[in-house]
Amino acid sequence: MSLKCIAIDDEPMALEIITSFCQRYGNIELTTFNNPLRGMEQVRRSRPDILFLDIEMGDLNGVELARDLPPGTLLIFTTAYAQYALDGFELSAVDFLHKPFSYHRFEKAVQRAIELHKLQQLSAHPSFADESITLKAEYKNVQIKLKDVLYIESMDNYVRIHLTERQSLMSQTSMKSIQELLPAEKFIRVHKSFIVPAHRIASYTSKEITLYNGMKIPVGRSYSQNLKLSISNS
């Protein structure tokens, strides 16, 4: 998936670093601006997937500029001033990169933004945003929204559903039974003990999956080919 991104920073060296990191990450179309006002004009015009935004830029403050972001643009602050972290939280920034930041830290921020971007796309389709399953957990029927599922794990005679917005749930059912409840094009059985949502997969090999939150999940030998087919079709 190619991402359309814009970086705004009044320091040319900072833009060079972001450009280098984006090239290293791959599949990112980046446009840079050292003039904040021109940069924000382009943000409003082109509505990028991600905006990398400095905060202290002469007389202009990136926090104030960020209050005028178009819907759907994900914000990552890049600044040397850690005291603005709370402002970033209030503006629902995806991440706050404190200069000088490493490539590894940059990569984590981008992966988090990609996961949110995919969720935005899925949520734009009401059939998925509102879709849920009902399982018996803790002696009662519990409704689980599919968009909140992080991954599903088999544990002896139980299945544990790991969720993003609340604690995981245990249900006395089989992986086969729960797999039949899930849309096959959005949830992939990758191991006898694991099912994962396709949109949460950041990278994979024939032996292991990495989710956007960094979680590693093994890939069973007999599931490897199906994983490749499912990813290519998702």
PDB file of C-alpha atoms in Angstrom:
ATOM      1  CA  MET A   1       0.000   0.000   0.000  1.00  0.00           C
ATOM      2  CA  SER A   2       1.437   3.353  -1.074  1.00  0.00           C
ATOM      3  CA  LEU A   3       0.954   6.230   1.361  1.00  0.00           C
ATOM      4  CA  LYS A   4       0.683   9.883   0.365  1.00  0.00           C
ATOM      5  CA  CYS A   5       2.564  11.938   2.960  1.00  0.00           C
ATOM      6  CA  ILE A   6       3.627  15.545   3.562  1.00  0.00           C
ATOM      7  CA  ALA A   7       6.389  16.741   5.894  1.00  0.00           C
ATOM      8  CA  ILE A   8       6.529  20.346   7.133  1.00  0.00           C
ATOM      9  CA  ASP A   9       9.606  21.627   8.970  1.00  0.00           C
ATOM     10  CA  ASP A  10      11.548  24.887   8.758  1.00  0.00           C
ATOM     11  CA  GLU A  11      14.857  23.001   9.161  1.00  0.00           C
ATOM     12  CA  PRO A  12      16.146  21.536   5.849  1.00  0.00           C
ATOM     13  CA  MET A  13      18.206  18.904   7.692  1.00  0.00           C
ATOM     14  CA  ALA A  14      15.095  17.605   9.472  1.00  0.00           C
ATOM     15  CA  LEU A  15      13.301  17.241   6.125  1.00  0.00           C
ATOM     16  CA  GLU A  16      16.302  15.396   4.694  1.00  0.00           C
ATOM     17  CA  ILE A  17      16.170  12.895   7.570  1.00  0.00           C
ATOM     18  CA  ILE A  18      12.430  12.294   7.134  1.00  0.00           C
ATOM     19  CA  THR A  19      12.936  11.891   3.373  1.00  0.00           C
ATOM     20  CA  SER A  20      15.708   9.356   3.961  1.00  0.00           C
ATOM     21  CA  PHE A  21      13.616   7.409   6.469  1.00  0.00           C
ATOM     22  CA  CYS A  22      10.599   7.365   4.118  1.00  0.00           C
ATOM     23  CA  GLN A  23      12.767   6.044   1.277  1.00  0.00           C
ATOM     24  CA  ARG A  24      14.123   3.355   3.576  1.00  0.00           C
ATOM     25  CA  TYR A  25      10.614   2.366   4.690  1.00  0.00           C
ATOM     26  CA  GLY A  26       9.301   2.221   1.115  1.00  0.00           C
ATOM     27  CA  ASN A  27       5.882   2.746  -0.499  1.00  0.00           C
ATOM     28  CA  ILE A  28       5.687   6.355   0.704  1.00  0.00           C
ATOM     29  CA  GLU A  29       5.101   9.283  -1.658  1.00  0.00           C
ATOM     30  CA  LEU A  30       6.547  12.207   0.292  1.00  0.00           C
ATOM     31  CA  THR A  31       6.325  15.945  -0.421  1.00  0.00           C
ATOM     32  CA  THR A  32       8.282  18.306   1.845  1.00  0.00           C
ATOM     33  CA  PHE A  33       7.833  21.979   2.731  1.00  0.00           C
ATOM     34  CA  ASN A  34      10.057  24.313   4.754  1.00  0.00           C
ATOM     35  CA  ASN A  35       7.404  27.015   4.482  1.00  0.00           C
ATOM     36  CA  PRO A  36       4.664  26.050   6.978  1.00  0.00           C
ATOM     37  CA  LEU A  37       1.873  28.119   5.399  1.00  0.00           C
ATOM     38  CA  ARG A  38       2.497  26.742   1.909  1.00  0.00           C
ATOM     39  CA  GLY A  39       2.752  23.277   3.364  1.00  0.00           C
ATOM     40  CA  MET A  40      -0.601  23.553   5.122  1.00  0.00           C
ATOM     41  CA  GLU A  41      -2.206  24.889   1.937  1.00  0.00           C
ATOM     42  CA  GLN A  42      -1.077  21.708   0.194  1.00  0.00           C
ATOM     43  CA  VAL A  43      -2.315  19.568   3.096  1.00  0.00           C
ATOM     44  CA  ARG A  44      -5.794  21.063   2.800  1.00  0.00           C
ATOM     45  CA  ARG A  45      -5.702  20.732  -0.983  1.00  0.00           C
ATOM     46  CA  SER A  46      -4.383  17.170  -1.349  1.00  0.00           C
ATOM     47  CA  ARG A  47      -5.508  15.604   1.968  1.00  0.00           C
ATOM     48  CA  PRO A  48      -2.473  13.333   2.518  1.00  0.00           C
ATOM     49  CA  ASP A  49      -2.690  10.094   4.478  1.00  0.00           C
ATOM     50  CA  ILE A  50      -0.006  11.245   6.956  1.00  0.00           C
ATOM     51  CA  LEU A  51       1.365  14.652   7.936  1.00  0.00           C
ATOM     52  CA  PHE A  52       4.774  14.907   9.639  1.00  0.00           C
ATOM     53  CA  LEU A  53       4.671  18.299  11.363  1.00  0.00           C
ATOM     54  CA  ASP A  54       7.254  20.246  13.331  1.00  0.00           C
ATOM     55  CA  ILE A  55       5.987  22.464  16.155  1.00  0.00           C
ATOM     56  CA  GLU A  56       8.356  25.406  16.719  1.00  0.00           C
ATOM     57  CA  MET A  57       8.760  27.035  13.273  1.00  0.00           C
ATOM     58  CA  GLY A  58       9.728  30.650  13.797  1.00  0.00           C
ATOM     59  CA  ASP A  59       6.604  32.658  14.596  1.00  0.00           C
ATOM     60  CA  LEU A  60       4.336  29.754  13.676  1.00  0.00           C
ATOM     61  CA  ASN A  61       3.312  26.939  15.984  1.00  0.00           C
ATOM     62  CA  GLY A  62       2.566  23.507  14.540  1.00  0.00           C
ATOM     63  CA  VAL A  63       0.044  22.740  17.284  1.00  0.00           C
ATOM     64  CA  GLU A  64      -2.129  25.641  16.121  1.00  0.00           C
ATOM     65  CA  LEU A  65      -1.689  24.684  12.462  1.00  0.00           C
ATOM     66  CA  ALA A  66      -2.712  21.102  13.239  1.00  0.00           C
ATOM     67  CA  ARG A  67      -6.117  22.224  14.486  1.00  0.00           C
ATOM     68  CA  ASP A  68      -7.086  22.811  10.854  1.00  0.00           C
ATOM     69  CA  LEU A  69      -6.268  19.362   9.448  1.00  0.00           C
ATOM     70  CA  PRO A  70      -8.663  17.861   6.885  1.00  0.00           C
ATOM     71  CA  PRO A  71     -10.594  14.742   7.950  1.00  0.00           C
ATOM     72  CA  GLY A  72      -8.702  11.516   7.438  1.00  0.00           C
ATOM     73  CA  THR A  73      -5.179  12.971   7.597  1.00  0.00           C
ATOM     74  CA  LEU A  74      -3.173  11.300  10.360  1.00  0.00           C
ATOM     75  CA  LEU A  75      -0.803  13.514  12.340  1.00  0.00           C
ATOM     76  CA  ILE A  76       2.719  12.698  13.530  1.00  0.00           C
ATOM     77  CA  PHE A  77       4.491  15.517  15.363  1.00  0.00           C
ATOM     78  CA  THR A  78       8.273  15.812  14.906  1.00  0.00           C
ATOM     79  CA  THR A  79       9.810  18.238  17.385  1.00  0.00           C
ATOM     80  CA  ALA A  80      12.707  18.890  19.732  1.00  0.00           C
ATOM     81  CA  TYR A  81      10.331  20.203  22.400  1.00  0.00           C
ATOM     82  CA  ALA A  82       8.987  17.403  24.592  1.00  0.00           C
ATOM     83  CA  GLN A  83       6.669  19.755  26.500  1.00  0.00           C
ATOM     84  CA  TYR A  84       4.236  19.664  23.574  1.00  0.00           C
ATOM     85  CA  ALA A  85       3.481  15.961  23.981  1.00  0.00           C
ATOM     86  CA  LEU A  86       0.231  16.692  25.856  1.00  0.00           C
ATOM     87  CA  ASP A  87      -0.925  18.980  23.037  1.00  0.00           C
ATOM     88  CA  GLY A  88      -0.279  16.136  20.614  1.00  0.00           C
ATOM     89  CA  PHE A  89      -2.442  13.843  22.693  1.00  0.00           C
ATOM     90  CA  GLU A  90      -5.272  16.363  22.775  1.00  0.00           C
ATOM     91  CA  LEU A  91      -5.136  16.677  18.989  1.00  0.00           C
ATOM     92  CA  SER A  92      -5.290  12.858  18.645  1.00  0.00           C
ATOM     93  CA  ALA A  93      -1.853  12.736  17.034  1.00  0.00           C
ATOM     94  CA  VAL A  94      -0.803   9.230  16.040  1.00  0.00           C
ATOM     95  CA  ASP A  95       2.623   9.743  17.573  1.00  0.00           C
ATOM     96  CA  PHE A  96       5.079  12.308  18.910  1.00  0.00           C
ATOM     97  CA  LEU A  97       8.632  11.923  17.576  1.00  0.00           C
ATOM     98  CA  HIS A  98      11.108  13.722  19.805  1.00  0.00           C
ATOM     99  CA  LYS A  99      14.149  14.928  17.831  1.00  0.00           C
ATOM    100  CA  PRO A 100      16.621  13.473  17.236  1.00  0.00           C
ATOM    101  CA  PHE A 101      14.672  10.257  16.607  1.00  0.00           C
ATOM    102  CA  SER A 102      15.997   6.984  15.216  1.00  0.00           C
ATOM    103  CA  TYR A 103      14.764   5.117  12.168  1.00  0.00           C
ATOM    104  CA  HIS A 104      13.375   2.393  14.451  1.00  0.00           C
ATOM    105  CA  ARG A 105      11.279   4.971  16.322  1.00  0.00           C
ATOM    106  CA  PHE A 106      10.131   6.522  13.026  1.00  0.00           C
ATOM    107  CA  GLU A 107       9.186   3.083  11.701  1.00  0.00           C
ATOM    108  CA  LYS A 108       6.999   2.369  14.744  1.00  0.00           C
ATOM    109  CA  ALA A 109       5.160   5.669  14.265  1.00  0.00           C
ATOM    110  CA  VAL A 110       4.527   4.980  10.568  1.00  0.00           C
ATOM    111  CA  GLN A 111       3.334   1.441  11.268  1.00  0.00           C
ATOM    112  CA  ARG A 112       0.889   2.776  13.843  1.00  0.00           C
ATOM    113  CA  ALA A 113      -0.386   5.316  11.308  1.00  0.00           C
ATOM    114  CA  ILE A 114      -0.784   2.651   8.615  1.00  0.00           C
ATOM    115  CA  GLU A 115      -2.847   0.490  10.946  1.00  0.00           C
ATOM    116  CA  LEU A 116      -5.118   3.434  11.756  1.00  0.00           C
ATOM    117  CA  HIS A 117      -5.330   4.313   8.063  1.00  0.00           C
ATOM    118  CA  LYS A 118      -6.479   0.795   7.234  1.00  0.00           C
ATOM    119  CA  LEU A 119      -9.043   0.937  10.018  1.00  0.00           C
ATOM    120  CA  GLN A 120     -10.332   4.234   8.636  1.00  0.00           C
ATOM    121  CA  GLN A 121     -10.763   2.615   5.231  1.00  0.00           C
ATOM    122  CA  LEU A 122     -12.536  -0.394   6.697  1.00  0.00           C
ATOM    123  CA  SER A 123     -14.753   1.768   8.882  1.00  0.00           C
ATOM    124  CA  ALA A 124     -15.835   3.678   5.783  1.00  0.00           C
ATOM    125  CA  HIS A 125     -17.704   0.495   4.833  1.00  0.00           C
ATOM    126  CA  PRO A 126     -20.625   0.186   7.278  1.00  0.00           C
ATOM    127  CA  SER A 127     -20.786  -3.584   6.739  1.00  0.00           C
ATOM    128  CA  PHE A 128     -17.432  -3.972   8.504  1.00  0.00           C
ATOM    129  CA  ALA A 129     -17.584  -1.025  10.902  1.00  0.00           C
ATOM    130  CA  ASP A 130     -20.791  -2.362  12.424  1.00  0.00           C
ATOM    131  CA  GLU A 131     -20.178  -6.076  11.967  1.00  0.00           C
ATOM    132  CA  SER A 132     -19.893  -8.146  15.119  1.00  0.00           C
ATOM    133  CA  ILE A 133     -20.093 -11.679  16.438  1.00  0.00           C
ATOM    134  CA  THR A 134     -21.646 -12.947  19.653  1.00  0.00           C
ATOM    135  CA  LEU A 135     -19.820 -15.438  21.860  1.00  0.00           C
ATOM    136  CA  LYS A 136     -20.489 -16.888  25.270  1.00  0.00           C
ATOM    137  CA  ALA A 137     -17.838 -15.597  27.678  1.00  0.00           C
ATOM    138  CA  GLU A 138     -17.900 -15.528  31.476  1.00  0.00           C
ATOM    139  CA  TYR A 139     -21.365 -17.137  31.556  1.00  0.00           C
ATOM    140  CA  LYS A 140     -23.000 -14.496  29.377  1.00  0.00           C
ATOM    141  CA  ASN A 141     -23.380 -13.636  25.700  1.00  0.00           C
ATOM    142  CA  VAL A 142     -20.904 -10.936  24.669  1.00  0.00           C
ATOM    143  CA  GLN A 143     -21.002  -8.962  21.437  1.00  0.00           C
ATOM    144  CA  ILE A 144     -17.586  -8.371  19.870  1.00  0.00           C
ATOM    145  CA  LYS A 145     -17.057  -5.809  17.115  1.00  0.00           C
ATOM    146  CA  LEU A 146     -14.810  -7.266  14.408  1.00  0.00           C
ATOM    147  CA  LYS A 147     -12.879  -4.017  13.970  1.00  0.00           C
ATOM    148  CA  ASP A 148     -11.716  -4.314  17.624  1.00  0.00           C
ATOM    149  CA  VAL A 149     -10.170  -7.786  17.250  1.00  0.00           C
ATOM    150  CA  LEU A 150      -6.372  -7.796  17.478  1.00  0.00           C
ATOM    151  CA  TYR A 151      -5.945 -11.564  17.054  1.00  0.00           C
ATOM    152  CA  ILE A 152      -7.528 -14.823  18.199  1.00  0.00           C
ATOM    153  CA  GLU A 153      -5.663 -17.556  20.056  1.00  0.00           C
ATOM    154  CA  SER A 154      -6.564 -21.154  20.826  1.00  0.00           C
ATOM    155  CA  MET A 155      -5.929 -22.299  24.414  1.00  0.00           C
ATOM    156  CA  ASP A 156      -6.822 -25.964  25.009  1.00  0.00           C
ATOM    157  CA  ASN A 157     -10.648 -26.120  25.023  1.00  0.00           C
ATOM    158  CA  TYR A 158     -10.995 -22.335  24.950  1.00  0.00           C
ATOM    159  CA  VAL A 159     -10.425 -19.490  22.512  1.00  0.00           C
ATOM    160  CA  ARG A 160      -9.000 -16.166  23.696  1.00  0.00           C
ATOM    161  CA  ILE A 161     -10.034 -13.092  21.684  1.00  0.00           C
ATOM    162  CA  HIS A 162      -7.445 -10.352  22.084  1.00  0.00           C
ATOM    163  CA  LEU A 163      -9.007  -6.893  21.685  1.00  0.00           C
ATOM    164  CA  THR A 164      -7.723  -3.364  21.168  1.00  0.00           C
ATOM    165  CA  GLU A 165     -10.217  -1.468  23.320  1.00  0.00           C
ATOM    166  CA  ARG A 166     -10.706  -3.777  26.308  1.00  0.00           C
ATOM    167  CA  GLN A 167      -9.352  -6.863  28.061  1.00  0.00           C
ATOM    168  CA  SER A 168      -9.233 -10.120  26.148  1.00  0.00           C
ATOM    169  CA  LEU A 169     -12.167 -12.525  26.403  1.00  0.00           C
ATOM    170  CA  MET A 170     -12.190 -16.312  26.890  1.00  0.00           C
ATOM    171  CA  SER A 171     -14.870 -18.436  25.249  1.00  0.00           C
ATOM    172  CA  GLN A 172     -15.335 -22.194  25.457  1.00  0.00           C
ATOM    173  CA  THR A 173     -15.462 -22.887  21.732  1.00  0.00           C
ATOM    174  CA  SER A 174     -13.206 -24.230  18.980  1.00  0.00           C
ATOM    175  CA  MET A 175     -11.099 -22.376  16.421  1.00  0.00           C
ATOM    176  CA  LYS A 176     -13.116 -24.049  13.677  1.00  0.00           C
ATOM    177  CA  SER A 177     -16.383 -22.755  15.136  1.00  0.00           C
ATOM    178  CA  ILE A 178     -15.149 -19.201  15.537  1.00  0.00           C
ATOM    179  CA  GLN A 179     -13.558 -19.227  12.087  1.00  0.00           C
ATOM    180  CA  GLU A 180     -16.957 -20.045  10.592  1.00  0.00           C
ATOM    181  CA  LEU A 181     -18.367 -16.893  12.211  1.00  0.00           C
ATOM    182  CA  LEU A 182     -15.723 -14.593  10.718  1.00  0.00           C
ATOM    183  CA  PRO A 183     -15.607 -13.132   7.172  1.00  0.00           C
ATOM    184  CA  ALA A 184     -12.982 -15.238   5.390  1.00  0.00           C
ATOM    185  CA  GLU A 185     -11.689 -12.308   3.332  1.00  0.00           C
ATOM    186  CA  LYS A 186     -10.832 -10.287   6.465  1.00  0.00           C
ATOM    187  CA  PHE A 187      -9.617 -12.924   8.956  1.00  0.00           C
ATOM    188  CA  ILE A 188      -6.838 -15.390   8.154  1.00  0.00           C
ATOM    189  CA  ARG A 189      -6.052 -18.672   9.904  1.00  0.00           C
ATOM    190  CA  VAL A 190      -2.245 -18.640  10.008  1.00  0.00           C
ATOM    191  CA  HIS A 191      -1.624 -21.427  12.523  1.00  0.00           C
ATOM    192  CA  LYS A 192      -3.622 -24.140  14.263  1.00  0.00           C
ATOM    193  CA  SER A 193      -3.650 -21.803  17.277  1.00  0.00           C
ATOM    194  CA  PHE A 194      -3.991 -18.346  15.664  1.00  0.00           C
ATOM    195  CA  ILE A 195      -6.380 -16.308  13.521  1.00  0.00           C
ATOM    196  CA  VAL A 196      -5.462 -12.718  12.620  1.00  0.00           C
ATOM    197  CA  PRO A 197      -7.302  -9.832  10.907  1.00  0.00           C
ATOM    198  CA  ALA A 198      -5.675  -9.191   7.526  1.00  0.00           C
ATOM    199  CA  HIS A 199      -5.551  -5.417   8.083  1.00  0.00           C
ATOM    200  CA  ARG A 200      -3.391  -5.787  11.221  1.00  0.00           C
ATOM    201  CA  ILE A 201      -0.537  -7.583   9.448  1.00  0.00           C
ATOM    202  CA  ALA A 202       2.466  -5.274   9.035  1.00  0.00           C
ATOM    203  CA  SER A 203       4.806  -7.865   7.513  1.00  0.00           C
ATOM    204  CA  TYR A 204       5.141 -11.624   7.187  1.00  0.00           C
ATOM    205  CA  THR A 205       7.414 -14.476   6.181  1.00  0.00           C
ATOM    206  CA  SER A 206       6.655 -18.148   5.654  1.00  0.00           C
ATOM    207  CA  LYS A 207       7.293 -18.684   9.382  1.00  0.00           C
ATOM    208  CA  GLU A 208       6.143 -15.546  11.192  1.00  0.00           C
ATOM    209  CA  ILE A 209       3.744 -12.594  11.099  1.00  0.00           C
ATOM    210  CA  THR A 210       4.417  -9.197  12.646  1.00  0.00           C
ATOM    211  CA  LEU A 211       1.391  -7.119  13.612  1.00  0.00           C
ATOM    212  CA  TYR A 212       1.490  -3.320  13.559  1.00  0.00           C
ATOM    213  CA  ASN A 213       1.794  -3.271  17.348  1.00  0.00           C
ATOM    214  CA  GLY A 214       4.980  -5.357  17.086  1.00  0.00           C
ATOM    215  CA  MET A 215       3.386  -8.625  18.213  1.00  0.00           C
ATOM    216  CA  LYS A 216       4.966 -11.712  16.601  1.00  0.00           C
ATOM    217  CA  ILE A 217       2.726 -14.643  15.645  1.00  0.00           C
ATOM    218  CA  PRO A 218       3.964 -17.967  14.232  1.00  0.00           C
ATOM    219  CA  VAL A 219       2.820 -19.227  10.838  1.00  0.00           C
ATOM    220  CA  GLY A 220       2.107 -22.946  10.605  1.00  0.00           C
ATOM    221  CA  ARG A 221       3.702 -24.808   7.711  1.00  0.00           C
ATOM    222  CA  SER A 222       0.357 -25.979   6.338  1.00  0.00           C
ATOM    223  CA  TYR A 223      -1.055 -22.415   6.510  1.00  0.00           C
ATOM    224  CA  SER A 224       1.775 -20.565   4.747  1.00  0.00           C
ATOM    225  CA  GLN A 225       0.402 -20.825   1.207  1.00  0.00           C
ATOM    226  CA  ASN A 226      -3.080 -19.761   2.274  1.00  0.00           C
ATOM    227  CA  LEU A 227      -1.569 -16.749   4.046  1.00  0.00           C
ATOM    228  CA  LYS A 228       0.150 -15.571   0.843  1.00  0.00           C
ATOM    229  CA  LEU A 229      -3.050 -15.981  -1.186  1.00  0.00           C
ATOM    230  CA  SER A 230      -5.168 -14.218   1.404  1.00  0.00           C
ATOM    231  CA  ILE A 231      -2.754 -11.265   1.704  1.00  0.00           C
ATOM    232  CA  SER A 232      -2.578 -10.833  -2.063  1.00  0.00           C
ATOM    233  CA  ASN A 233      -6.372 -10.784  -2.287  1.00  0.00           C
ATOM    234  CA  SER A 234      -7.024  -8.508   0.707  1.00  0.00           C
TER     235      SER A 234
END
